[in-house]
Amino acid sequence: MKELYNCDVGCPIQNTLQVISGKWKSVILYHLFEFDVLRFSELQAKLPYVTKRMLARQLAELEEDNIINKKIYATIPVKTEYSISKFGKTLQPVIKSMEIWGTDYNDVYTSK
Amino acid sequence: MKELYNCDVGCPIQNTLQVISGKWKSVILYHLFEFDVLRFSELQAKLPYVTKRMLARQLAELEEDNIINKKIYATIPVKTEYSISKFGKTLQPVIKSMEIWGTDYNDVYTSK
DNA sequence: CTGGATCCTTGGCGATACTG
DNA sequence: CAGTATCGCCAAGGATCCAG
């Protein structure tokens, strides 16, 4: 069950949070925007501090929300590929603005 | 202690998350961007589902990060005012893009 | 290789009471 | 009014094992 933001004051931010607030979702999306298609193991490599379990959960939620597409190759061993869905691409401005800010003010936290 | 996103792969998104990932921070910022100045009790009224304790913590963290300014009037009873700092205003594109997406895709989650 | 199921620990967070 | 302090619960999340 994913966390719910029950906002009764009609704050539009809440809708966005529903989708990207997961602890690692925006980072996952960032990488997927950059590389278009990534396998599970590749994502794991990019987020080494995130456990497999959490990564799988976050991916599952993103897929539930139709933000990403999951493609399973029934080879042996199995292979999966994740990519941003058409709907997911609408989030690009959000992720991009976060990326820009994070780049501009990189020093703020690395210097701490 | 605030949660730490220890990303060693140099993902700029992480910097942004450090600042706005708190459970209610982006919503707080959204309201502060809209109203410029808000008292503690006014923020409470806008986020009725957030406990006073959590609101105070989120505000304290935002102040620590120099995102918001806190002004205390030593009257009786005490009165405080919160506003976005100069540095905090650099986050406007991020909050704004979240607001836009949330508005555009409002129906996605309200219809569920 | 890509997960799911299970167990177990931790700390996030609510409830309540207290203070200047 | 605007918080802080203390207690306690429960769910988020880690570790490990299992499976197709």
Short mmCIF file of C-alpha atoms (C1' of nucleotides) in Angstrom, two decimals:
data_model
loop_
_atom_site.label_atom_id
_atom_site.label_comp_id
_atom_site.label_asym_id
_atom_site.label_seq_id
_atom_site.Cartn_x
_atom_site.Cartn_y
_atom_site.Cartn_z
CA MET A 1 0.00 0.00 0.00
CA LYS A 2 1.41 3.35 -0.94
CA GLU A 3 1.27 6.30 1.34
CA LEU A 4 -1.62 8.65 0.93
CA TYR A 5 -1.53 12.39 1.04
CA ASN A 6 -5.01 13.30 2.13
CA CYS A 7 -5.18 16.96 1.42
CA ASP A 8 -8.61 18.46 1.66
CA VAL A 9 -7.67 22.00 0.80
CA GLY A 10 -7.21 21.36 -2.89
CA CYS A 11 -3.51 21.88 -3.06
CA PRO A 12 -2.34 20.78 -6.52
CA ILE A 13 1.10 19.97 -5.17
CA GLN A 14 -0.45 16.98 -3.49
CA ASN A 15 -1.29 15.35 -6.79
CA THR A 16 2.30 15.56 -7.83
CA LEU A 17 3.49 14.24 -4.50
CA GLN A 18 1.26 11.23 -4.91
CA VAL A 19 3.34 10.26 -7.87
CA ILE A 20 6.90 11.25 -7.14
CA SER A 21 7.06 11.43 -3.36
CA GLY A 22 8.21 7.89 -2.97
CA LYS A 23 11.56 7.93 -1.32
CA TRP A 24 13.49 7.17 -4.48
CA LYS A 25 11.02 7.69 -7.28
CA SER A 26 12.30 10.99 -8.55
CA VAL A 27 15.82 9.63 -8.70
CA ILE A 28 14.62 6.59 -10.61
CA LEU A 29 12.77 8.84 -13.01
CA TYR A 30 15.80 11.05 -13.40
CA HIS A 31 17.89 8.10 -14.51
CA LEU A 32 15.20 6.81 -16.79
CA PHE A 33 14.84 10.20 -18.43
CA GLU A 34 18.55 10.19 -19.04
CA PHE A 35 18.95 6.67 -20.35
CA ASP A 36 15.48 5.96 -21.77
CA VAL A 37 15.67 2.26 -20.99
CA LEU A 38 17.24 0.58 -17.99
CA ARG A 39 17.25 -2.96 -16.68
CA PHE A 40 16.58 -3.76 -13.08
CA SER A 41 20.22 -4.54 -12.42
CA GLU A 42 21.29 -1.33 -14.08
CA LEU A 43 19.02 0.67 -11.85
CA GLN A 44 20.39 -1.21 -8.91
CA ALA A 45 23.89 -0.22 -9.92
CA LYS A 46 22.86 3.41 -10.10
CA LEU A 47 21.23 3.33 -6.69
CA PRO A 48 23.57 1.10 -4.71
CA TYR A 49 22.29 2.37 -1.36
CA VAL A 50 18.74 1.35 -2.16
CA THR A 51 17.87 -2.21 -1.33
CA LYS A 52 16.57 -4.50 -4.02
CA ARG A 53 13.35 -4.80 -2.15
CA MET A 54 12.75 -1.05 -2.06
CA LEU A 55 13.74 -0.60 -5.65
CA ALA A 56 11.27 -3.25 -6.72
CA ARG A 57 8.53 -1.62 -4.66
CA GLN A 58 9.14 1.84 -6.00
CA LEU A 59 9.19 0.52 -9.54
CA ALA A 60 5.98 -1.37 -8.95
CA GLU A 61 4.28 1.76 -7.68
CA LEU A 62 5.48 3.82 -10.60
CA GLU A 63 4.15 1.17 -12.91
CA GLU A 64 0.82 1.11 -11.09
CA ASP A 65 0.56 4.83 -11.66
CA ASN A 66 1.37 4.34 -15.33
CA ILE A 67 4.43 6.51 -15.04
CA ILE A 68 6.76 3.83 -16.33
CA ASN A 69 6.52 0.83 -18.61
CA LYS A 70 7.86 -2.56 -17.71
CA LYS A 71 8.88 -5.03 -20.32
CA ILE A 72 9.66 -8.58 -19.37
CA TYR A 73 11.74 -10.85 -21.55
CA ALA A 74 10.95 -14.45 -20.74
CA THR A 75 14.47 -15.54 -21.40
CA ILE A 76 16.55 -17.57 -19.02
CA PRO A 77 17.54 -15.87 -16.93
CA VAL A 78 14.74 -13.36 -16.97
CA LYS A 79 15.41 -9.84 -18.15
CA THR A 80 13.32 -6.75 -17.56
CA GLU A 81 13.45 -3.29 -18.97
CA TYR A 82 11.96 -0.14 -17.55
CA SER A 83 11.20 3.02 -19.44
CA ILE A 84 9.18 6.18 -19.00
CA SER A 85 5.65 5.88 -20.32
CA LYS A 86 3.98 8.47 -22.46
CA PHE A 87 2.13 9.74 -19.44
CA GLY A 88 5.32 9.68 -17.42
CA LYS A 89 6.94 12.04 -19.86
CA THR A 90 4.57 14.75 -18.71
CA LEU A 91 6.59 14.76 -15.51
CA GLN A 92 9.72 15.82 -17.31
CA PRO A 93 9.42 19.51 -16.41
CA VAL A 94 9.15 18.59 -12.76
CA ILE A 95 12.17 16.30 -12.76
CA LYS A 96 14.07 18.71 -14.94
CA SER A 97 13.50 21.66 -12.64
CA MET A 98 14.69 19.57 -9.73
CA GLU A 99 17.75 18.58 -11.68
CA ILE A 100 18.52 22.18 -12.58
CA TRP A 101 18.18 23.39 -9.03
CA GLY A 102 20.27 20.51 -7.75
CA THR A 103 22.96 21.37 -10.24
CA ASP A 104 22.91 25.10 -9.59
CA TYR A 105 23.07 24.70 -5.84
CA ASN A 106 25.23 21.65 -5.78
CA ASP A 107 27.78 23.29 -3.53
CA VAL A 108 25.24 24.09 -0.87
CA TYR A 109 25.22 20.59 0.48
CA THR A 110 28.41 19.09 -0.75
CA SER A 111 30.27 21.79 1.14
CA LYS A 112 28.55 20.96 4.38
CA MET B 1 17.79 14.78 12.70
CA LYS B 2 16.67 15.05 9.13
CA GLU B 3 16.82 12.16 6.77
CA LEU B 4 19.87 11.92 4.60
CA TYR B 5 20.01 11.01 0.97
CA ASN B 6 23.46 9.63 0.58
CA CYS B 7 23.85 9.43 -3.12
CA ASP B 8 27.36 8.69 -4.26
CA VAL B 9 26.69 8.78 -7.96
CA GLY B 10 26.42 12.52 -8.20
CA CYS B 11 22.76 12.74 -9.01
CA PRO B 12 21.75 16.41 -8.81
CA ILE B 13 18.21 15.45 -7.93
CA GLN B 14 19.52 14.43 -4.54
CA ASN B 15 20.44 17.97 -3.67
CA THR B 16 16.95 19.10 -4.33
CA LEU B 17 15.52 16.23 -2.37
CA GLN B 18 17.63 17.20 0.61
CA VAL B 19 15.67 20.41 0.75
CA ILE B 20 12.12 19.65 -0.27
CA SER B 21 11.72 15.96 0.39
CA GLY B 22 10.37 16.42 3.87
CA LYS B 23 6.90 15.01 3.97
CA TRP B 24 5.17 18.37 3.90
CA LYS B 25 7.84 20.82 2.92
CA SER B 26 6.80 21.35 -0.65
CA VAL B 27 3.24 21.99 0.43
CA ILE B 28 4.42 24.49 3.01
CA LEU B 29 6.52 26.21 0.39
CA TYR B 30 3.63 26.22 -2.01
CA HIS B 31 1.48 28.10 0.47
CA LEU B 32 4.27 30.48 1.38
CA PHE B 33 4.86 31.27 -2.25
CA GLU B 34 1.21 32.07 -2.61
CA PHE B 35 0.74 34.18 0.48
CA ASP B 36 4.26 35.53 1.06
CA VAL B 37 3.87 35.64 4.82
CA LEU B 38 2.03 33.21 7.04
CA ARG B 39 1.78 32.74 10.76
CA PHE B 40 2.18 29.38 12.40
CA SER B 41 -1.50 29.11 13.10
CA GLU B 42 -2.35 30.07 9.55
CA LEU B 43 -0.14 27.29 8.22
CA GLN B 44 -1.79 24.95 10.65
CA ALA B 45 -5.16 25.90 9.26
CA LYS B 46 -3.97 25.17 5.74
CA LEU B 47 -2.58 21.79 6.70
CA PRO B 48 -5.14 20.51 9.19
CA TYR B 49 -4.03 16.90 8.80
CA VAL B 50 -0.49 17.72 9.82
CA THR B 51 0.16 17.72 13.52
CA LYS B 52 1.55 20.79 15.19
CA ARG B 53 4.63 18.82 16.08
CA MET B 54 5.38 17.82 12.51
CA LEU B 55 4.65 21.27 11.17
CA ALA B 56 7.08 22.77 13.65
CA ARG B 57 9.76 20.26 12.68
CA GLN B 58 9.36 20.81 8.98
CA LEU B 59 9.50 24.56 9.45
CA ALA B 60 12.59 24.25 11.62
CA GLU B 61 14.33 22.20 8.96
CA LEU B 62 13.40 24.62 6.22
CA GLU B 63 14.76 27.42 8.35
CA GLU B 64 17.97 25.48 9.01
CA ASP B 65 18.43 25.17 5.28
CA ASN B 66 17.84 28.90 4.90
CA ILE B 67 14.85 28.29 2.68
CA ILE B 68 12.50 30.27 4.85
CA ASN B 69 12.76 33.15 7.28
CA LYS B 70 11.22 33.13 10.69
CA LYS B 71 10.27 36.31 12.44
CA ILE B 72 9.27 36.24 16.06
CA TYR B 73 7.27 39.00 17.65
CA ALA B 74 7.86 38.98 21.38
CA THR B 75 4.37 40.12 22.11
CA ILE B 76 2.02 38.40 24.48
CA PRO B 77 0.93 36.04 23.25
CA VAL B 78 3.83 35.33 20.95
CA LYS B 79 3.41 35.68 17.22
CA THR B 80 5.58 34.27 14.46
CA GLU B 81 5.71 34.84 10.77
CA TYR B 82 7.23 32.64 8.13
CA SER B 83 8.25 33.73 4.68
CA ILE B 84 10.37 32.45 1.83
CA SER B 85 13.95 33.63 2.01
CA LYS B 86 15.86 35.05 -0.89
CA PHE B 87 17.57 31.72 -1.34
CA GLY B 88 14.28 29.91 -1.01
CA LYS B 89 12.89 31.83 -3.94
CA THR B 90 15.29 29.96 -6.19
CA LEU B 91 13.10 26.96 -5.57
CA GLN B 92 10.12 28.62 -7.18
CA PRO B 93 10.53 26.85 -10.56
CA VAL B 94 10.55 23.52 -8.81
CA ILE B 95 7.45 24.19 -6.75
CA LYS B 96 5.78 25.84 -9.71
CA SER B 97 6.34 22.88 -12.01
CA MET B 98 4.90 20.60 -9.38
CA GLU B 99 1.92 22.89 -9.05
CA ILE B 100 1.37 22.94 -12.80
CA TRP B 101 1.55 19.18 -13.14
CA GLY B 102 -0.74 18.71 -10.17
CA THR B 103 -3.25 21.06 -11.74
CA ASP B 104 -3.05 19.54 -15.20
CA TYR B 105 -3.47 16.00 -13.96
CA ASN B 106 -5.76 16.77 -11.13
CA ASP B 107 -8.34 14.31 -12.36
CA VAL B 108 -5.92 11.42 -12.37
CA TYR B 109 -6.15 10.92 -8.65
CA THR B 110 -9.34 12.63 -7.68
CA SER B 111 -11.20 10.26 -9.96
CA LYS B 112 -9.75 7.20 -8.30
"C1'" DC C 1 18.36 -12.25 -13.21
"C1'" DT C 2 14.32 -10.38 -11.25
"C1'" DG C 3 11.78 -10.31 -8.02
"C1'" DG C 4 8.30 -12.28 -3.95
"C1'" DA C 5 7.61 -13.90 0.96
"C1'" DT C 6 8.89 -13.70 5.73
"C1'" DC C 7 10.78 -12.12 9.79
"C1'" DC C 8 12.49 -8.51 12.54
"C1'" DT C 9 14.19 -4.04 13.84
"C1'" DT C 10 14.11 0.90 13.82
"C1'" DG C 11 12.54 5.39 13.94
"C1'" DG C 12 8.74 8.31 12.09
"C1'" DC C 13 5.04 10.15 13.83
"C1'" DG C 14 0.69 10.83 16.65
"C1'" DA C 15 -1.20 11.90 21.29
"C1'" DT C 16 -0.77 14.27 25.23
"C1'" DA C 17 0.94 17.37 28.51
"C1'" DC C 18 3.77 21.26 29.62
"C1'" DT C 19 6.10 26.23 29.05
"C1'" DG C 20 7.30 31.20 28.05
"C1'" DC D 1 0.12 31.63 20.48
"C1'" DA D 2 3.84 28.94 19.26
"C1'" DG D 3 6.13 25.76 20.19
"C1'" DT D 4 9.04 21.66 23.22
"C1'" DA D 5 9.28 17.12 25.91
"C1'" DT D 6 8.04 12.57 26.75
"C1'" DC D 7 5.94 8.27 25.75
"C1'" DG D 8 4.53 4.66 22.85
"C1'" DC D 9 2.82 2.46 18.71
"C1'" DC D 10 3.03 0.73 14.24
"C1'" DA D 11 4.37 0.67 9.68
"C1'" DA D 12 8.49 1.60 6.69
"C1'" DG D 13 12.16 -0.60 5.41
"C1'" DG D 14 16.52 -3.92 5.98
"C1'" DA D 15 18.22 -8.81 5.88
"C1'" DT D 16 17.64 -13.13 4.44
"C1'" DC D 17 15.79 -16.89 2.02
"C1'" DC D 18 13.13 -18.71 -1.72
"C1'" DA D 19 11.32 -19.11 -6.69
"C1'" DG D 20 10.42 -18.94 -11.71
#
